[in-house]
Amino acid sequence: MNAQAEEFKKYLETNGIKPKQFHKKELIFNQWDPKVIVYKNSCFYVQNLDYLKRYAPKLDEWFYLAYPATWGKLN
């Protein structure tokens, strides 16, 4: 898991979204099914952006400040 994934994991955990599964190359963030965020092959895949905006309202702030190019793709 790279530094970006670790940083993102810590951010989500402080906002109440805890990873359900950990793998060396894949990180799945989820409290309930379906999967909310999947980290795979050095990329984040957001499966349910509405859920994240509701339960992690500062998610957009994190992406905007830390990875503006990534947030542009999500928003």
Short mmCIF file of N, CA and C in Angstrom, two decimals:
data_model
loop_
_atom_site.label_atom_id
_atom_site.label_comp_id
_atom_site.label_asym_id
_atom_site.label_seq_id
_atom_site.Cartn_x
_atom_site.Cartn_y
_atom_site.Cartn_z
N MET A 1 0.85 -1.17 0.00
CA MET A 1 0.00 0.00 0.00
C MET A 1 0.90 1.23 0.00
N ASN A 2 0.63 2.17 -0.89
CA ASN A 2 1.50 3.34 -0.97
C ASN A 2 1.09 4.42 0.03
N ALA A 3 1.90 5.46 0.10
CA ALA A 3 1.68 6.53 1.08
C ALA A 3 0.34 7.23 0.86
N GLN A 4 -0.07 7.40 -0.39
CA GLN A 4 -1.35 8.05 -0.68
C GLN A 4 -2.50 7.23 -0.11
N ALA A 5 -2.44 5.92 -0.28
CA ALA A 5 -3.50 5.06 0.24
C ALA A 5 -3.52 5.09 1.77
N GLU A 6 -2.35 5.08 2.38
CA GLU A 6 -2.28 5.14 3.85
C GLU A 6 -2.88 6.44 4.37
N GLU A 7 -2.53 7.55 3.72
CA GLU A 7 -3.04 8.85 4.14
C GLU A 7 -4.57 8.90 3.99
N PHE A 8 -5.06 8.38 2.88
CA PHE A 8 -6.49 8.38 2.63
C PHE A 8 -7.22 7.49 3.64
N LYS A 9 -6.63 6.34 3.95
CA LYS A 9 -7.19 5.43 4.94
C LYS A 9 -7.33 6.11 6.29
N LYS A 10 -6.29 6.83 6.72
CA LYS A 10 -6.33 7.53 8.00
C LYS A 10 -7.41 8.61 7.99
N TYR A 11 -7.52 9.33 6.87
CA TYR A 11 -8.54 10.38 6.76
C TYR A 11 -9.94 9.79 6.91
N LEU A 12 -10.21 8.71 6.18
CA LEU A 12 -11.54 8.12 6.25
C LEU A 12 -11.84 7.56 7.63
N GLU A 13 -10.84 6.95 8.27
CA GLU A 13 -11.06 6.41 9.61
C GLU A 13 -11.40 7.51 10.61
N THR A 14 -10.78 8.68 10.49
CA THR A 14 -11.09 9.78 11.41
C THR A 14 -12.48 10.35 11.14
N ASN A 15 -13.03 10.07 9.96
CA ASN A 15 -14.37 10.54 9.62
C ASN A 15 -15.41 9.42 9.70
N GLY A 16 -15.05 8.32 10.36
CA GLY A 16 -16.04 7.29 10.63
C GLY A 16 -16.23 6.22 9.59
N ILE A 17 -15.42 6.21 8.53
CA ILE A 17 -15.53 5.16 7.53
C ILE A 17 -14.32 4.27 7.70
N LYS A 18 -14.54 3.02 8.08
CA LYS A 18 -13.43 2.13 8.38
C LYS A 18 -13.27 1.08 7.29
N PRO A 19 -12.04 0.79 6.95
CA PRO A 19 -11.81 -0.25 5.94
C PRO A 19 -12.33 -1.60 6.42
N LYS A 20 -12.95 -2.33 5.52
CA LYS A 20 -13.47 -3.64 5.85
C LYS A 20 -12.42 -4.71 5.62
N GLN A 21 -11.66 -4.57 4.56
CA GLN A 21 -10.66 -5.57 4.21
C GLN A 21 -9.35 -4.89 3.87
N PHE A 22 -8.26 -5.56 4.19
CA PHE A 22 -6.93 -5.06 3.84
C PHE A 22 -6.21 -6.13 3.02
N HIS A 23 -5.63 -5.72 1.94
CA HIS A 23 -4.78 -6.60 1.14
C HIS A 23 -3.54 -5.80 0.79
N LYS A 24 -2.49 -6.48 0.37
CA LYS A 24 -1.27 -5.76 0.02
C LYS A 24 -1.51 -4.79 -1.13
N LYS A 25 -2.21 -5.22 -2.15
CA LYS A 25 -2.40 -4.38 -3.33
C LYS A 25 -3.81 -3.85 -3.46
N GLU A 26 -4.68 -4.24 -2.57
CA GLU A 26 -6.07 -3.80 -2.69
C GLU A 26 -6.59 -3.41 -1.32
N LEU A 27 -7.24 -2.29 -1.25
CA LEU A 27 -7.79 -1.79 0.01
C LEU A 27 -9.25 -1.44 -0.24
N ILE A 28 -10.13 -2.05 0.51
CA ILE A 28 -11.56 -1.82 0.32
C ILE A 28 -12.10 -1.05 1.52
N PHE A 29 -12.67 0.12 1.28
CA PHE A 29 -13.28 0.91 2.33
C PHE A 29 -14.78 0.66 2.30
N ASN A 30 -15.31 0.23 3.42
CA ASN A 30 -16.72 -0.12 3.42
C ASN A 30 -17.21 -0.32 4.84
N GLN A 31 -18.36 0.20 5.16
CA GLN A 31 -19.02 -0.14 6.41
C GLN A 31 -20.13 -1.13 6.12
N TRP A 32 -20.81 -0.96 5.02
CA TRP A 32 -21.89 -1.84 4.61
C TRP A 32 -21.71 -2.16 3.14
N ASP A 33 -22.39 -3.19 2.69
CA ASP A 33 -22.38 -3.49 1.26
C ASP A 33 -23.30 -2.50 0.58
N PRO A 34 -23.09 -2.10 -0.62
CA PRO A 34 -21.97 -2.45 -1.50
C PRO A 34 -20.70 -1.70 -1.13
N LYS A 35 -19.61 -2.06 -1.77
CA LYS A 35 -18.32 -1.41 -1.51
C LYS A 35 -18.45 0.09 -1.78
N VAL A 36 -17.83 0.88 -0.95
CA VAL A 36 -17.89 2.32 -1.10
C VAL A 36 -16.68 2.81 -1.89
N ILE A 37 -15.49 2.47 -1.43
CA ILE A 37 -14.26 2.85 -2.13
C ILE A 37 -13.38 1.63 -2.26
N VAL A 38 -12.85 1.42 -3.43
CA VAL A 38 -11.91 0.33 -3.66
C VAL A 38 -10.60 0.95 -4.11
N TYR A 39 -9.51 0.57 -3.45
CA TYR A 39 -8.17 1.00 -3.86
C TYR A 39 -7.51 -0.20 -4.51
N LYS A 40 -7.20 -0.08 -5.79
CA LYS A 40 -6.64 -1.21 -6.53
C LYS A 40 -5.72 -0.67 -7.62
N ASN A 41 -4.56 -1.29 -7.75
CA ASN A 41 -3.59 -0.90 -8.79
C ASN A 41 -3.26 0.58 -8.72
N SER A 42 -3.02 1.09 -7.53
CA SER A 42 -2.64 2.49 -7.28
C SER A 42 -3.72 3.49 -7.67
N CYS A 43 -4.97 3.07 -7.72
CA CYS A 43 -6.07 3.97 -8.05
C CYS A 43 -7.21 3.79 -7.05
N PHE A 44 -7.94 4.86 -6.81
CA PHE A 44 -9.14 4.79 -5.99
C PHE A 44 -10.35 4.67 -6.91
N TYR A 45 -11.23 3.75 -6.60
CA TYR A 45 -12.46 3.59 -7.33
C TYR A 45 -13.61 3.85 -6.37
N VAL A 46 -14.34 4.92 -6.60
CA VAL A 46 -15.45 5.29 -5.72
C VAL A 46 -16.71 4.64 -6.29
N GLN A 47 -17.30 3.76 -5.48
CA GLN A 47 -18.49 3.04 -5.92
C GLN A 47 -19.77 3.77 -5.54
N ASN A 48 -19.71 4.60 -4.50
CA ASN A 48 -20.92 5.26 -4.00
C ASN A 48 -20.55 6.65 -3.49
N LEU A 49 -20.43 7.61 -4.38
CA LEU A 49 -20.01 8.95 -4.01
C LEU A 49 -21.05 9.65 -3.13
N ASP A 50 -22.33 9.41 -3.37
CA ASP A 50 -23.37 10.01 -2.53
C ASP A 50 -23.23 9.58 -1.08
N TYR A 51 -22.94 8.30 -0.86
CA TYR A 51 -22.74 7.80 0.50
C TYR A 51 -21.57 8.51 1.16
N LEU A 52 -20.47 8.66 0.43
CA LEU A 52 -19.29 9.31 1.01
C LEU A 52 -19.55 10.76 1.33
N LYS A 53 -20.24 11.45 0.45
CA LYS A 53 -20.54 12.86 0.71
C LYS A 53 -21.45 13.01 1.93
N ARG A 54 -22.29 12.02 2.16
CA ARG A 54 -23.18 12.08 3.32
C ARG A 54 -22.44 11.76 4.62
N TYR A 55 -21.62 10.70 4.60
CA TYR A 55 -20.98 10.24 5.83
C TYR A 55 -19.56 10.76 6.02
N ALA A 56 -18.97 11.30 4.99
CA ALA A 56 -17.63 11.90 5.09
C ALA A 56 -17.68 13.23 4.34
N PRO A 57 -18.37 14.23 4.91
CA PRO A 57 -18.62 15.48 4.19
C PRO A 57 -17.36 16.24 3.81
N LYS A 58 -16.25 15.98 4.48
CA LYS A 58 -15.02 16.69 4.14
C LYS A 58 -14.20 15.94 3.11
N LEU A 59 -14.78 14.91 2.51
CA LEU A 59 -14.06 14.14 1.50
C LEU A 59 -13.61 15.02 0.35
N ASP A 60 -14.50 15.89 -0.11
CA ASP A 60 -14.12 16.77 -1.21
C ASP A 60 -12.97 17.68 -0.82
N GLU A 61 -12.95 18.16 0.42
CA GLU A 61 -11.86 19.01 0.89
C GLU A 61 -10.54 18.25 0.87
N TRP A 62 -10.56 16.98 1.30
CA TRP A 62 -9.33 16.18 1.31
C TRP A 62 -8.79 16.01 -0.10
N PHE A 63 -9.66 15.62 -1.03
CA PHE A 63 -9.20 15.44 -2.40
C PHE A 63 -8.75 16.76 -3.01
N TYR A 64 -9.49 17.82 -2.76
CA TYR A 64 -9.16 19.11 -3.35
C TYR A 64 -7.79 19.60 -2.89
N LEU A 65 -7.51 19.46 -1.59
CA LEU A 65 -6.24 19.94 -1.05
C LEU A 65 -5.09 18.98 -1.33
N ALA A 66 -5.33 17.68 -1.21
CA ALA A 66 -4.25 16.71 -1.35
C ALA A 66 -4.02 16.29 -2.80
N TYR A 67 -5.08 16.09 -3.52
CA TYR A 67 -4.97 15.56 -4.88
C TYR A 67 -6.00 16.22 -5.78
N PRO A 68 -5.80 17.50 -6.13
CA PRO A 68 -6.81 18.22 -6.90
C PRO A 68 -7.13 17.58 -8.25
N ALA A 69 -6.15 16.96 -8.89
CA ALA A 69 -6.42 16.31 -10.17
C ALA A 69 -7.38 15.14 -9.99
N THR A 70 -7.23 14.40 -8.90
CA THR A 70 -8.11 13.28 -8.62
C THR A 70 -9.52 13.77 -8.33
N TRP A 71 -9.65 14.84 -7.53
CA TRP A 71 -10.98 15.35 -7.21
C TRP A 71 -11.69 15.83 -8.46
N GLY A 72 -10.94 16.42 -9.38
CA GLY A 72 -11.54 16.85 -10.62
C GLY A 72 -12.19 15.70 -11.38
N LYS A 73 -11.59 14.52 -11.29
CA LYS A 73 -12.15 13.35 -11.95
C LYS A 73 -13.40 12.85 -11.24
N LEU A 74 -13.44 13.00 -9.91
CA LEU A 74 -14.60 12.53 -9.15
C LEU A 74 -15.76 13.49 -9.21
N ASN A 75 -15.47 14.78 -9.19
CA ASN A 75 -16.52 15.77 -9.03
C ASN A 75 -17.25 16.03 -10.32
#
